[in-house]
Amino acid sequence: MMGPAHSLSGAAAWLGVGAAAAATGHTMPWPVLLTGALICAGAALAPDLDHKSATISRAFGPLSRTLCGIVDALSYAVYKITKSKKDPRRTGGHRTLTHTWFWAVLMGAGSSALAVEGGRWAVLGLLFVHLVLAVEGLLWRAARVSSDVLVWLLGATSAWILAGVLDQPGNGAHWLFTDPETAYAWIGLPIVLGALVHDIGDALTVSGCPILWPIPIAGKRWYPIGPPSVMRFRAGSWVELKILMPAFMLAGGVGGAAALNLI
């Protein structure tokens, strides 16, 4: 799928988690619901770090373009080292390492550890990165015609404001993890979820997605998981634009309302 659909699906997924939490009597504080949805929207772009032409490659200028090139090379190297005889030859690393459950869990766990150990500045850094990505994904048309600096300023300002709100007692810095020394340990959850939602979205396209690597399936370690071929679509096709994106918006709206106990 394309960037906007990935980000919408990420936000909708976290709002759905909020609805489930409310249904079980563990309602999220509204700052956690909002911040988690934005982080998840940004994280839903992150697996495309292995793609030099993806939305994320433009998000931070030369820095992100360079990082995408490095991750692409790393992913390709891992593919060549671990592929089985039945896995096809490739010329690049797109839709390999960063499109697996392993990468999603690694990024989420690493982010949680960084937030807990690094304190406020680490949290601000994580919020800034993912809020910039959320702007690039959710507001991609506006982001493309705006100056990169304006997008970065919006991300930085939003990160500072949201961190200040979350730090207030009862607003969610200690949501789910009540130990005073584990503030923001939950921040890895929307990052894991965003990456997995991205992978599931890509699995619906004609190329599939090797989400379960390195578990061998049909003799392939990089087996492209997906539904039957007749149910798949091409990235950017009318199915994505006319059906899935409106569905994500509707699901997100319903999930958000349920998460806030409005319905």
XYZ file of C-alpha atoms in Angstrom, residues 28-202:
175
model
C -7.028 4.896 27.987
C -6.507 8.489 29.100
C -7.307 10.655 26.091
C -3.671 11.841 25.709
C -2.537 8.211 25.377
C -5.265 7.546 22.818
C -4.322 10.608 20.750
C -0.562 10.236 21.062
C -0.677 6.493 20.432
C -2.770 6.995 17.292
C -0.268 9.517 15.928
C 2.728 7.351 16.832
C 1.066 4.334 15.227
C 0.296 6.365 12.096
C 3.961 7.329 11.868
C 5.252 3.863 12.722
C 3.088 2.435 9.941
C 5.460 4.118 7.465
C 8.669 2.930 9.125
C 8.985 -0.544 7.514
C 9.568 1.235 4.191
C 12.977 2.317 5.483
C 14.212 -0.285 2.996
C 12.756 1.664 0.055
C 14.658 4.680 -1.291
C 11.543 6.146 -2.942
C 9.108 5.703 -0.063
C 7.442 8.539 1.849
C 9.759 7.998 4.814
C 12.835 8.585 2.624
C 11.751 12.208 2.121
C 10.674 12.888 5.694
C 14.041 14.031 7.073
C 15.863 15.127 3.955
C 19.343 13.736 3.223
C 19.437 11.999 6.609
C 16.424 9.773 5.910
C 17.503 9.137 2.312
C 20.899 7.987 3.522
C 19.327 5.847 6.233
C 17.014 4.220 3.699
C 20.002 3.311 1.556
C 21.779 1.758 4.538
C 18.711 -0.217 5.645
C 18.093 -1.383 2.077
C 21.660 -2.728 1.878
C 21.374 -4.334 5.323
C 18.062 -5.974 4.453
C 19.430 -7.290 1.180
C 22.463 -8.719 2.965
C 20.255 -10.489 5.524
C 18.092 -11.839 2.701
C 21.072 -13.295 0.837
C 22.512 -14.865 3.987
C 19.278 -16.454 5.189
C 17.355 -17.302 2.000
C 16.617 -20.903 1.138
C 17.075 -22.545 -2.241
C 13.430 -21.903 -3.088
C 13.519 -18.191 -2.304
C 13.913 -16.141 -5.524
C 16.902 -14.002 -6.387
C 16.570 -10.310 -5.589
C 18.407 -7.116 -6.468
C 17.422 -5.124 -3.372
C 16.123 -5.402 0.164
C 12.631 -3.915 -0.153
C 9.954 -5.958 1.622
C 12.384 -8.200 3.399
C 13.839 -7.648 6.894
C 11.886 -4.513 7.843
C 8.639 -6.194 6.778
C 8.772 -8.982 9.375
C 7.371 -9.544 12.869
C 10.954 -9.718 14.117
C 11.709 -6.157 13.005
C 8.421 -4.869 14.434
C 9.098 -6.359 17.856
C 12.722 -5.210 17.775
C 11.730 -1.615 17.021
C 8.980 -1.589 19.638
C 11.098 -3.131 22.389
C 14.018 -0.855 21.555
C 11.798 2.229 21.643
C 10.313 1.280 25.014
C 13.769 0.670 26.464
C 15.000 3.985 25.068
C 12.021 5.855 26.533
C 12.451 4.280 29.986
C 16.225 4.649 30.151
C 16.600 7.911 28.247
C 13.940 9.921 30.036
C 12.215 13.028 28.720
C 14.601 13.827 25.870
C 14.417 10.292 24.531
C 10.612 10.469 24.653
C 10.653 13.809 22.864
C 12.908 12.341 20.175
C 10.623 9.359 19.629
C 7.561 11.596 19.523
C 9.215 14.011 17.086
C 10.228 11.292 14.625
C 6.853 9.584 14.622
C 4.818 12.794 14.541
C 6.761 14.019 11.511
C 6.063 10.675 9.840
C 2.388 10.943 10.820
C 2.182 14.364 9.165
C 3.893 12.991 6.050
C 1.446 10.093 5.910
C -1.868 11.583 7.023
C -1.377 15.004 5.433
C 0.812 13.888 2.563
C -0.535 16.335 -0.028
C -0.020 19.312 2.278
C 3.353 17.958 3.442
C 4.643 17.629 -0.116
C 3.951 21.264 -0.984
C 5.183 22.579 2.372
C 8.740 23.276 3.411
C 10.405 20.366 5.211
C 11.338 22.797 7.969
C 7.671 23.651 8.561
C 6.816 19.954 8.876
C 9.698 19.458 11.315
C 8.605 22.478 13.354
C 5.062 21.105 13.506
C 6.412 17.741 14.641
C 8.695 19.287 17.259
C 5.990 21.610 18.618
C 3.421 18.821 18.787
C 5.922 16.499 20.485
C 6.710 19.121 23.137
C 3.021 19.834 23.823
C 1.979 16.173 23.958
C 4.896 15.244 26.227
C 3.891 18.044 28.588
C 0.279 16.850 28.650
C 1.261 13.208 29.178
C 3.540 14.171 32.061
C 0.591 15.511 34.043
C -0.688 13.107 36.759
C -3.266 10.678 35.373
C -2.685 11.648 31.746
C -0.821 8.531 30.740
C 2.944 8.671 31.225
C 2.527 5.631 33.473
C -0.354 4.046 31.572
C -0.264 0.242 31.695
C 3.056 0.253 33.587
C 2.530 1.737 37.043
C 6.097 1.509 38.356
C 7.435 5.104 38.609
C 10.637 3.980 36.889
C 8.836 2.624 33.829
C 7.213 5.832 32.580
C 6.478 5.648 28.860
C 7.229 1.916 28.662
C 3.980 1.680 26.678
C 5.371 3.810 23.855
C 6.699 0.748 22.041
C 3.221 -0.753 21.694
C 1.908 1.595 18.979
C 5.284 1.267 17.238
C 4.987 -2.529 17.093
C 1.356 -2.260 16.047
C 2.091 0.287 13.323
C 4.800 -1.898 11.800
C 2.601 -5.000 11.875
C -0.342 -3.145 10.339
C 1.980 -1.969 7.566
C 3.043 -5.562 6.918
C -0.542 -6.790 6.859
C -1.446 -4.033 4.411
C 1.406 -4.999 2.115
